[in-house]
């Protein structure tokens, strides 16, 4: 017997906002990385942006938990958001260790994954658009 689950009203929007904020902060980090190379205040902006990005990633985890808990839906978004938190932690460690050969590609990967997560969430919430399902 199949059980249909739904999320509580507004929690999907909260997750979308959290992913959007995370994506925006990752884009800001890319911009300030360029400033880091060319201006004296770039390092300050990049450092502040790193803290905000980490906070936005933690907000995404909280939003995913809150969206899952009331409706009993799939815990998959919690796995995704936790993965982002792990990547953000590695990113911070690589940045502090001044390892740009790993720090920069990981940042690009994180931005791409965050953009995909945002697009998937927005498209799945759009009326009249059915999400693609993999064949079993």
PDB file of C-alpha atoms in Angstrom, residues 3-130:
ATOM      1  CA  UNK A   3       1.399   6.219   1.385  1.00  0.00           C
ATOM      2  CA  UNK A   4       1.268   9.708  -0.045  1.00  0.00           C
ATOM      3  CA  UNK A   5       3.167  12.318   1.927  1.00  0.00           C
ATOM      4  CA  UNK A   6       3.150  16.065   1.679  1.00  0.00           C
ATOM      5  CA  UNK A   7       5.151  18.832   3.222  1.00  0.00           C
ATOM      6  CA  UNK A   8       3.664  21.475   5.453  1.00  0.00           C
ATOM      7  CA  UNK A   9       2.601  24.675   3.691  1.00  0.00           C
ATOM      8  CA  UNK A  10       5.416  27.201   3.436  1.00  0.00           C
ATOM      9  CA  UNK A  11       8.259  24.802   4.187  1.00  0.00           C
ATOM     10  CA  UNK A  12       8.949  24.235   0.493  1.00  0.00           C
ATOM     11  CA  UNK A  13       9.260  27.986   0.041  1.00  0.00           C
ATOM     12  CA  UNK A  14      11.644  28.153   2.998  1.00  0.00           C
ATOM     13  CA  UNK A  15      13.822  25.475   1.407  1.00  0.00           C
ATOM     14  CA  UNK A  16      13.779  27.380  -1.904  1.00  0.00           C
ATOM     15  CA  UNK A  17      14.817  30.596  -0.145  1.00  0.00           C
ATOM     16  CA  UNK A  18      17.583  28.750   1.745  1.00  0.00           C
ATOM     17  CA  UNK A  19      18.961  27.185  -1.450  1.00  0.00           C
ATOM     18  CA  UNK A  20      18.659  30.530  -3.244  1.00  0.00           C
ATOM     19  CA  UNK A  21      20.578  32.291  -0.482  1.00  0.00           C
ATOM     20  CA  UNK A  22      23.241  29.586  -0.546  1.00  0.00           C
ATOM     21  CA  UNK A  23      23.593  29.900  -4.337  1.00  0.00           C
ATOM     22  CA  UNK A  24      23.782  33.680  -4.106  1.00  0.00           C
ATOM     23  CA  UNK A  25      26.497  33.556  -1.439  1.00  0.00           C
ATOM     24  CA  UNK A  26      28.507  31.067  -3.508  1.00  0.00           C
ATOM     25  CA  UNK A  27      28.298  33.436  -6.484  1.00  0.00           C
ATOM     26  CA  UNK A  28      29.404  36.299  -4.217  1.00  0.00           C
ATOM     27  CA  UNK A  29      32.385  34.184  -3.173  1.00  0.00           C
ATOM     28  CA  UNK A  30      33.388  33.743  -6.807  1.00  0.00           C
ATOM     29  CA  UNK A  31      33.215  37.501  -7.348  1.00  0.00           C
ATOM     30  CA  UNK A  32      35.224  38.282  -4.234  1.00  0.00           C
ATOM     31  CA  UNK A  33      37.812  35.666  -5.209  1.00  0.00           C
ATOM     32  CA  UNK A  34      38.565  37.856  -8.216  1.00  0.00           C
ATOM     33  CA  UNK A  35      38.747  40.913  -5.959  1.00  0.00           C
ATOM     34  CA  UNK A  36      41.088  38.979  -3.675  1.00  0.00           C
ATOM     35  CA  UNK A  37      43.616  38.906  -6.492  1.00  0.00           C
ATOM     36  CA  UNK A  38      43.267  42.531  -7.528  1.00  0.00           C
ATOM     37  CA  UNK A  39      42.382  44.731  -4.531  1.00  0.00           C
ATOM     38  CA  UNK A  40      43.453  45.263  -0.960  1.00  0.00           C
ATOM     39  CA  UNK A  41      39.919  44.796   0.458  1.00  0.00           C
ATOM     40  CA  UNK A  42      39.211  41.575  -1.458  1.00  0.00           C
ATOM     41  CA  UNK A  43      40.510  39.373   1.341  1.00  0.00           C
ATOM     42  CA  UNK A  44      38.160  40.998   3.851  1.00  0.00           C
ATOM     43  CA  UNK A  45      35.141  40.601   1.577  1.00  0.00           C
ATOM     44  CA  UNK A  46      36.019  36.996   0.773  1.00  0.00           C
ATOM     45  CA  UNK A  47      36.462  36.184   4.474  1.00  0.00           C
ATOM     46  CA  UNK A  48      33.129  37.748   5.436  1.00  0.00           C
ATOM     47  CA  UNK A  49      31.462  36.033   2.478  1.00  0.00           C
ATOM     48  CA  UNK A  50      32.843  32.675   3.618  1.00  0.00           C
ATOM     49  CA  UNK A  51      31.166  33.063   6.987  1.00  0.00           C
ATOM     50  CA  UNK A  52      27.870  34.096   5.401  1.00  0.00           C
ATOM     51  CA  UNK A  53      28.067  31.192   2.925  1.00  0.00           C
ATOM     52  CA  UNK A  54      28.649  28.734   5.755  1.00  0.00           C
ATOM     53  CA  UNK A  55      25.677  30.184   7.636  1.00  0.00           C
ATOM     54  CA  UNK A  56      23.508  29.933   4.511  1.00  0.00           C
ATOM     55  CA  UNK A  57      24.513  26.290   4.145  1.00  0.00           C
ATOM     56  CA  UNK A  58      23.531  25.611   7.761  1.00  0.00           C
ATOM     57  CA  UNK A  59      20.216  27.376   7.102  1.00  0.00           C
ATOM     58  CA  UNK A  60      19.655  24.997   4.162  1.00  0.00           C
ATOM     59  CA  UNK A  61      20.127  22.011   6.504  1.00  0.00           C
ATOM     60  CA  UNK A  62      17.641  23.474   8.991  1.00  0.00           C
ATOM     61  CA  UNK A  63      15.120  24.225   6.217  1.00  0.00           C
ATOM     62  CA  UNK A  64      15.419  20.682   4.856  1.00  0.00           C
ATOM     63  CA  UNK A  65      14.809  19.208   8.314  1.00  0.00           C
ATOM     64  CA  UNK A  66      11.821  21.474   8.916  1.00  0.00           C
ATOM     65  CA  UNK A  67      10.343  20.601   5.510  1.00  0.00           C
ATOM     66  CA  UNK A  68      10.756  16.879   6.136  1.00  0.00           C
ATOM     67  CA  UNK A  69       9.618  16.631   9.734  1.00  0.00           C
ATOM     68  CA  UNK A  70       6.001  17.929   9.678  1.00  0.00           C
ATOM     69  CA  UNK A  71       4.861  16.125   6.534  1.00  0.00           C
ATOM     70  CA  UNK A  72       6.913  12.976   6.880  1.00  0.00           C
ATOM     71  CA  UNK A  73       8.260  13.396   3.358  1.00  0.00           C
ATOM     72  CA  UNK A  74      11.469  12.071   1.905  1.00  0.00           C
ATOM     73  CA  UNK A  75      14.619  12.766   3.931  1.00  0.00           C
ATOM     74  CA  UNK A  76      16.618  13.068   0.668  1.00  0.00           C
ATOM     75  CA  UNK A  77      16.852  16.924   0.888  1.00  0.00           C
ATOM     76  CA  UNK A  78      18.469  16.501   4.312  1.00  0.00           C
ATOM     77  CA  UNK A  79      21.106  14.289   2.716  1.00  0.00           C
ATOM     78  CA  UNK A  80      21.743  16.883  -0.011  1.00  0.00           C
ATOM     79  CA  UNK A  81      21.949  19.782   2.432  1.00  0.00           C
ATOM     80  CA  UNK A  82      24.232  17.825   4.758  1.00  0.00           C
ATOM     81  CA  UNK A  83      26.459  17.050   1.782  1.00  0.00           C
ATOM     82  CA  UNK A  84      26.660  20.764   1.046  1.00  0.00           C
ATOM     83  CA  UNK A  85      27.605  21.405   4.669  1.00  0.00           C
ATOM     84  CA  UNK A  86      30.425  18.849   4.414  1.00  0.00           C
ATOM     85  CA  UNK A  87      31.635  20.457   1.153  1.00  0.00           C
ATOM     86  CA  UNK A  88      31.457  23.905   2.773  1.00  0.00           C
ATOM     87  CA  UNK A  89      33.519  22.641   5.714  1.00  0.00           C
ATOM     88  CA  UNK A  90      36.162  21.216   3.377  1.00  0.00           C
ATOM     89  CA  UNK A  91      36.087  24.485   1.413  1.00  0.00           C
ATOM     90  CA  UNK A  92      36.757  26.526   4.551  1.00  0.00           C
ATOM     91  CA  UNK A  93      39.621  24.225   5.559  1.00  0.00           C
ATOM     92  CA  UNK A  94      41.184  24.469   2.084  1.00  0.00           C
ATOM     93  CA  UNK A  95      40.816  28.256   2.116  1.00  0.00           C
ATOM     94  CA  UNK A  96      42.475  28.608   5.507  1.00  0.00           C
ATOM     95  CA  UNK A  97      45.266  26.270   4.359  1.00  0.00           C
ATOM     96  CA  UNK A  98      45.793  28.466   1.252  1.00  0.00           C
ATOM     97  CA  UNK A  99      45.331  25.593  -1.190  1.00  0.00           C
ATOM     98  CA  UNK A 100      43.810  27.355  -4.227  1.00  0.00           C
ATOM     99  CA  UNK A 101      44.467  24.360  -6.519  1.00  0.00           C
ATOM    100  CA  UNK A 102      41.725  22.496  -4.607  1.00  0.00           C
ATOM    101  CA  UNK A 103      39.780  25.443  -3.128  1.00  0.00           C
ATOM    102  CA  UNK A 104      38.818  27.042  -6.450  1.00  0.00           C
ATOM    103  CA  UNK A 105      37.574  23.910  -8.284  1.00  0.00           C
ATOM    104  CA  UNK A 106      35.590  22.860  -5.203  1.00  0.00           C
ATOM    105  CA  UNK A 107      33.982  26.304  -5.120  1.00  0.00           C
ATOM    106  CA  UNK A 108      32.998  25.989  -8.774  1.00  0.00           C
ATOM    107  CA  UNK A 109      31.576  22.523  -8.101  1.00  0.00           C
ATOM    108  CA  UNK A 110      29.608  23.795  -5.110  1.00  0.00           C
ATOM    109  CA  UNK A 111      28.138  26.673  -7.101  1.00  0.00           C
ATOM    110  CA  UNK A 112      27.092  24.311  -9.907  1.00  0.00           C
ATOM    111  CA  UNK A 113      25.522  21.811  -7.508  1.00  0.00           C
ATOM    112  CA  UNK A 114      23.725  24.568  -5.627  1.00  0.00           C
ATOM    113  CA  UNK A 115      22.382  25.974  -8.895  1.00  0.00           C
ATOM    114  CA  UNK A 116      21.145  22.506  -9.890  1.00  0.00           C
ATOM    115  CA  UNK A 117      19.472  22.028  -6.497  1.00  0.00           C
ATOM    116  CA  UNK A 118      17.796  25.418  -6.769  1.00  0.00           C
ATOM    117  CA  UNK A 119      16.619  24.778 -10.316  1.00  0.00           C
ATOM    118  CA  UNK A 120      15.282  21.357  -9.411  1.00  0.00           C
ATOM    119  CA  UNK A 121      13.417  22.718  -6.398  1.00  0.00           C
ATOM    120  CA  UNK A 122      11.936  25.671  -8.293  1.00  0.00           C
ATOM    121  CA  UNK A 123      10.879  23.547 -11.268  1.00  0.00           C
ATOM    122  CA  UNK A 124       9.316  20.864  -9.068  1.00  0.00           C
ATOM    123  CA  UNK A 125       7.262  23.534  -7.281  1.00  0.00           C
ATOM    124  CA  UNK A 126       6.081  25.228 -10.498  1.00  0.00           C
ATOM    125  CA  UNK A 127       2.435  24.500 -11.314  1.00  0.00           C
ATOM    126  CA  UNK A 128       1.882  22.333 -14.366  1.00  0.00           C
ATOM    127  CA  UNK A 129       5.473  21.041 -14.536  1.00  0.00           C
ATOM    128  CA  UNK A 130       5.983  17.403 -13.654  1.00  0.00           C
TER     129      UNK A 130
END
